[in-house]
Coordinates of N, CA and C in Angstrom, one line a residue:
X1232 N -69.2 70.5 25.9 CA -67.9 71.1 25.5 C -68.1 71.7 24.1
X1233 N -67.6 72.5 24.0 CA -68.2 73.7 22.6 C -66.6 73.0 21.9
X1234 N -67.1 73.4 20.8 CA -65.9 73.1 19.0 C -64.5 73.6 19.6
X1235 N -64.5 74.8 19.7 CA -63.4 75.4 20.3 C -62.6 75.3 21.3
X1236 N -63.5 74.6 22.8 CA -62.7 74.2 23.8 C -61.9 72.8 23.1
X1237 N -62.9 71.7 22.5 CA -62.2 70.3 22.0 C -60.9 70.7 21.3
X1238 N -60.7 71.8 20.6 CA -60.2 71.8 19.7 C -58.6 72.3 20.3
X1239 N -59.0 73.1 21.2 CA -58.1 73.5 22.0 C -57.4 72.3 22.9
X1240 N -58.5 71.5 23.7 CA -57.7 70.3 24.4 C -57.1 69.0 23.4
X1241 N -57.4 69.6 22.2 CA -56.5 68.7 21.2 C -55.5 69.0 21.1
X1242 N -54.9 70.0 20.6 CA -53.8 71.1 20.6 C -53.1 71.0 21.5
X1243 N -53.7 70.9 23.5 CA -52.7 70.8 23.9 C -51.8 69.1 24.5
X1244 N -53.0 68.2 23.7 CA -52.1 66.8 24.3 C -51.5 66.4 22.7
X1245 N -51.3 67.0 21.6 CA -50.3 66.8 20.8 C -51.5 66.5 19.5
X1246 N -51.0 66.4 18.4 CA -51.6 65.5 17.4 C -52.3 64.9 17.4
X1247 N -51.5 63.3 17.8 CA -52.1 62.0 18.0 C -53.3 61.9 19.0
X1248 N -53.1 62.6 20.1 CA -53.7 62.6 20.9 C -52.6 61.7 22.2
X1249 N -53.5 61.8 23.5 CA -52.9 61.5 24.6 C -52.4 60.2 24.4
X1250 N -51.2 59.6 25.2 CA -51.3 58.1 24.9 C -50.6 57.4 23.8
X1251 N -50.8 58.2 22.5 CA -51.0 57.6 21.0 C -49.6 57.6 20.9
X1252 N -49.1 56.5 19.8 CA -47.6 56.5 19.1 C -47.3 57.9 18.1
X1253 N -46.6 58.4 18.4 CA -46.4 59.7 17.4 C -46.1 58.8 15.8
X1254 N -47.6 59.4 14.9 CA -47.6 59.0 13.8 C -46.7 58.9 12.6
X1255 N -45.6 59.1 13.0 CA -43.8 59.3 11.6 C -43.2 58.3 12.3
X1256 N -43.7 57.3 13.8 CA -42.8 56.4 13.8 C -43.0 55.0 13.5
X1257 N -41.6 54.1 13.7 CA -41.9 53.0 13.1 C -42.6 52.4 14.7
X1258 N -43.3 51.5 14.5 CA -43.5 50.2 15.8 C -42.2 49.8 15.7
X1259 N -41.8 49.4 15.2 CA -40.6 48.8 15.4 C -39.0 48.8 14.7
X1260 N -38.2 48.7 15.3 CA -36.7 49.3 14.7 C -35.6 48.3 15.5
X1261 N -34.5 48.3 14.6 CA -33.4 47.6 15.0 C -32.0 47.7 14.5
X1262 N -31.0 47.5 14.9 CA -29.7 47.1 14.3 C -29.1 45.8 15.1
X1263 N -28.2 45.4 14.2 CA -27.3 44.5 14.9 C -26.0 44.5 13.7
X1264 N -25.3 44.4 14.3 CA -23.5 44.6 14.0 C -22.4 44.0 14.2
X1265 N -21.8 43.4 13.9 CA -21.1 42.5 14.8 C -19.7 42.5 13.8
X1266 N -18.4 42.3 14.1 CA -16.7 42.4 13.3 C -16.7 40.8 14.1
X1267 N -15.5 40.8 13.1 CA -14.5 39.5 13.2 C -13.2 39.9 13.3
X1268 N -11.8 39.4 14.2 CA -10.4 39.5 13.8 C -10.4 38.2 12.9
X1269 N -9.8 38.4 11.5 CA -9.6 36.8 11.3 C -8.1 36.5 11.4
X1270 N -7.4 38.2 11.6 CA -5.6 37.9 11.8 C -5.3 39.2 12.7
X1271 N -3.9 39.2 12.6 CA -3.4 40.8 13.2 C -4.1 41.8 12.3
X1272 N -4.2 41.2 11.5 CA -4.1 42.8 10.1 C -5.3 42.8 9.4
X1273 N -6.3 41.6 9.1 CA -7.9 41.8 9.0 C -8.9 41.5 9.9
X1274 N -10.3 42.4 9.6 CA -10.8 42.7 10.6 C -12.1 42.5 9.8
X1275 N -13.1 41.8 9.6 CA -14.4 42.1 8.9 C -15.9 42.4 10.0
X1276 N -16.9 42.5 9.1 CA -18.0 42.8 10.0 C -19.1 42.8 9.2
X1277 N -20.1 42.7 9.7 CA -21.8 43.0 8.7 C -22.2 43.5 9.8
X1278 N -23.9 43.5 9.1 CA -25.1 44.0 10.0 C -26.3 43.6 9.0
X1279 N -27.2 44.7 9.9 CA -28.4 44.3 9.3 C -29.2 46.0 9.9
X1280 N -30.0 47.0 9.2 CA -31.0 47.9 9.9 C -31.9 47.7 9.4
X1281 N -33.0 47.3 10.4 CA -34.5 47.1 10.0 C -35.7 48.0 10.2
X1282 N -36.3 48.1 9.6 CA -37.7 49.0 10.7 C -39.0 48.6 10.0
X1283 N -39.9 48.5 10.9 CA -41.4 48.2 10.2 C -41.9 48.9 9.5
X1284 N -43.3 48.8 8.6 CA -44.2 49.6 8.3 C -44.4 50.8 9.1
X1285 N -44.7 52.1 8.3 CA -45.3 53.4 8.7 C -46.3 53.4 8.1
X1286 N -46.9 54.0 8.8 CA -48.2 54.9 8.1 C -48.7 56.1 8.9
X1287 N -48.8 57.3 8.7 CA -48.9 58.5 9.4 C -50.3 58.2 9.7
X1288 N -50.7 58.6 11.2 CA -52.3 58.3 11.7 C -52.8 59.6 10.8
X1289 N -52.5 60.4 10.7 CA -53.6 61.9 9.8 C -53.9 61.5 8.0
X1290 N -52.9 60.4 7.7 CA -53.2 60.1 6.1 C -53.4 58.6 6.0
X1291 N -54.3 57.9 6.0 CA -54.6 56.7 5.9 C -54.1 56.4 5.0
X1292 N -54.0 57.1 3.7 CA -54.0 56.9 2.4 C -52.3 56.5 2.0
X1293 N -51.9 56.5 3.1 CA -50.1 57.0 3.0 C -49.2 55.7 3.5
X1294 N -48.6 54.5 3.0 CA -48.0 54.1 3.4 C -46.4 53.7 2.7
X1295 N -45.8 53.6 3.7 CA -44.2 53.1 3.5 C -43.8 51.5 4.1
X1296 N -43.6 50.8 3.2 CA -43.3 49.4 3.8 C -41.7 49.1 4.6
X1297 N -42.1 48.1 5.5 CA -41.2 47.7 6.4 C -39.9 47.6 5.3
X1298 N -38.3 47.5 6.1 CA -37.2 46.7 5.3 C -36.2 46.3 6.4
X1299 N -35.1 45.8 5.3 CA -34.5 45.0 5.5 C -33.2 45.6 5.0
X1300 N -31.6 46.6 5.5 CA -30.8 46.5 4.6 C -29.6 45.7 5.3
X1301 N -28.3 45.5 4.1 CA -27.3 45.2 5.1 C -26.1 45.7 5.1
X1302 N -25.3 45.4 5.3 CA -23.8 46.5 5.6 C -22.9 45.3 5.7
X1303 N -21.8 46.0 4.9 CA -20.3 45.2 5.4 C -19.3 45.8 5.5
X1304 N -18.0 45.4 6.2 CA -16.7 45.9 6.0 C -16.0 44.9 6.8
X1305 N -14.9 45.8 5.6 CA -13.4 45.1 5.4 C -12.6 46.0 6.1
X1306 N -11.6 45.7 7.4 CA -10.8 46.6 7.7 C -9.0 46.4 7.7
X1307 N -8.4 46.3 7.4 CA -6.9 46.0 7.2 C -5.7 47.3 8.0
X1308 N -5.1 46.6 8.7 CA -4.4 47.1 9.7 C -2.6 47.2 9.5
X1309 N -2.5 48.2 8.3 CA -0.3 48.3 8.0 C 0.4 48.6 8.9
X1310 N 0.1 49.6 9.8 CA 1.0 49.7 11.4 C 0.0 49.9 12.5
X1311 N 0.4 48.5 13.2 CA -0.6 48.4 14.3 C -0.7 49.7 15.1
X1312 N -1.5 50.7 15.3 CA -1.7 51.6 16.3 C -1.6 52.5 15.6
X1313 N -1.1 52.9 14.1 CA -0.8 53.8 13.1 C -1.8 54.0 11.9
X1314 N -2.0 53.1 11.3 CA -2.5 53.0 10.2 C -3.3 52.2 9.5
X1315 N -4.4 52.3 9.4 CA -5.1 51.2 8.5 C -6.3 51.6 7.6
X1316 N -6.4 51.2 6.9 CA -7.6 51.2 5.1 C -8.9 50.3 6.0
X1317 N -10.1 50.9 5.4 CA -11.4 50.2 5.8 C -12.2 50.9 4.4
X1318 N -12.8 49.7 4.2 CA -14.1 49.8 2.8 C -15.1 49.5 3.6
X1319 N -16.2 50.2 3.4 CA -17.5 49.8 4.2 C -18.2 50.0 2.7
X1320 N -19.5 49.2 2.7 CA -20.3 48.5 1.7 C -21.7 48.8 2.6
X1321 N -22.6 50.0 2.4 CA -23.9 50.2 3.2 C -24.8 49.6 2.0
X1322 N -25.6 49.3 2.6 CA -27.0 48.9 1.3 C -26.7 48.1 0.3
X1323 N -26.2 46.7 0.5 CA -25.2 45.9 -0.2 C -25.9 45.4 -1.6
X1324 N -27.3 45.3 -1.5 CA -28.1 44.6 -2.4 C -29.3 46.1 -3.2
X1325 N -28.9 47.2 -2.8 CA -29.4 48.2 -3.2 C -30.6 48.4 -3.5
X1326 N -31.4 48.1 -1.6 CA -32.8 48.3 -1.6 C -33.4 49.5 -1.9
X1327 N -34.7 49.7 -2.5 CA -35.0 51.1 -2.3 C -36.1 51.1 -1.0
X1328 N -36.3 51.9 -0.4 CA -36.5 52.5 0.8 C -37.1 53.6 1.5
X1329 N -38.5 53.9 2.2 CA -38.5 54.9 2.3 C -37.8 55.6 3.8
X1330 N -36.5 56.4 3.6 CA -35.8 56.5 5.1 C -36.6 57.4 6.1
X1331 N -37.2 58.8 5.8 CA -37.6 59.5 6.5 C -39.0 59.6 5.8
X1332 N -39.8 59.5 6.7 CA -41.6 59.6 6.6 C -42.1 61.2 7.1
X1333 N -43.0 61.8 5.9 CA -43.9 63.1 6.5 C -45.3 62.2 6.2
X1334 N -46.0 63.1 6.3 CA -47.2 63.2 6.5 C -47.9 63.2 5.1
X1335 N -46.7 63.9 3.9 CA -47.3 63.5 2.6 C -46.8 63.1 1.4
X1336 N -45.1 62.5 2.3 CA -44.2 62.8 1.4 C -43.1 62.0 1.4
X1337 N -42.2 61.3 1.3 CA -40.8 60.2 2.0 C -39.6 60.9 1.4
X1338 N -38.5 60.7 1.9 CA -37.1 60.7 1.7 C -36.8 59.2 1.4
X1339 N -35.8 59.0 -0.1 CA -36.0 57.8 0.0 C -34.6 57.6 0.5
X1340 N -34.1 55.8 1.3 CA -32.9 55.8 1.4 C -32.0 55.6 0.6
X1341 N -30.3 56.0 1.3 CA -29.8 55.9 0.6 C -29.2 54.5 -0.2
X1342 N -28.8 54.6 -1.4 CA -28.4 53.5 -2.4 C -27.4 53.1 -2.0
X1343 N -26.8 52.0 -2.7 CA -25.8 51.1 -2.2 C -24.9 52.0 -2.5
X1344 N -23.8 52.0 -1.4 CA -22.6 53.1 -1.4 C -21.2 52.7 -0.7
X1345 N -20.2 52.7 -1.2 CA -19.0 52.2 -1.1 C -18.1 53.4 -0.8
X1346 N -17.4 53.1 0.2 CA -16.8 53.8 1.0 C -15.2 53.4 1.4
X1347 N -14.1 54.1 1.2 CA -12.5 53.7 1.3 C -11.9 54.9 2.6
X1348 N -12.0 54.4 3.6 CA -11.2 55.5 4.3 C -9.7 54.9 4.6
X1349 N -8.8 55.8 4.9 CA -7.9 55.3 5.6 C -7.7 56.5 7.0
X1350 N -6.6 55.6 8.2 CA -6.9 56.4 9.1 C -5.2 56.1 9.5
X1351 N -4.9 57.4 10.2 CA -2.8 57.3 9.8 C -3.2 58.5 11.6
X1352 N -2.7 57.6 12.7 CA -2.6 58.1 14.1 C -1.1 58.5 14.2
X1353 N -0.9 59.7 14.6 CA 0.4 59.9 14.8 C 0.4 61.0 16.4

C-alpha cells in the first residue's frame, strides 16, 4: 500500500481511526437532579454534572481534568398555576473547569452564577 492510498483510507474512516472514541470526548459523563415540595409554596432541588478526564488522541501533550460541579434551587409559588420566583445557584463552590475541549485549546466553564426568574401564566 503506497503513502497516498494509507493516507486516503485514513481520511476516509475519520481521525481516530475505525472503532476509536472520537478524541474531544469525555469516557465518561453524568447528571443527576432531583427537587423537593417541602410545602404548597416551596419547592427546592440540587444536582450534580460530572465528566472525566480528556485528552485529545492527536496531542498527547494536552490534558483537561475530570470534575465535579453542583447546582441548586429555590422555587416559591404566590398563585398556584400563576405565578412564582425561582433562584437557581449553577457552580455553587465556583469550580474552575475546562467545559469545551479542542485539540489545542479549552473553553473554560462557567463561574458560579446566580440566577432570579420569575414566571406570571396568564
Amino acid at each position: 500500500m503506497t503513502v497516498a492510498t494509507r493516507s486516503a483510507a485514513r481520511a476516509a474512516e475519520g481521525a481516530e481511526g475505525l472503532g476509536a472514541r472520537p478524541s474531544l470526548t469525555p469516557r465518561y459523563s453524568g447528571s443527576l437532579w432531583t427537587t423537593y415540595k417541602l410545602s404548597p409554596q416551596w419547592r427546592v432541588g440540587g444536582g450534580f454534572n460530572a465528566r472525566s478526564g480528556q485528552q485529545p488522541n492527536r496531542n498527547p501533550g494536552f490534558y483537561a481534568p475530570k470534575f465535579i460541579i453542583g447546582n441548586l434551587m429555590a422555587e416559591y409559588t404566590v398563585l398556584e398555576d400563576a405565578l412564582l420566583f425561582r433562584v437557581n445557584v449553577d457552580n455553587v463552590t465556583n469550580k474552575l473547569y475546562a467545559d469545551t475541549l479542542y485539540t489545542g485549546h479549552y473553553v473554560p466553564g462557567k463561574g458560579r452564577m446566580v440566577a432570579l426568574t420569575g414566571t406570571y401564566k396568564f
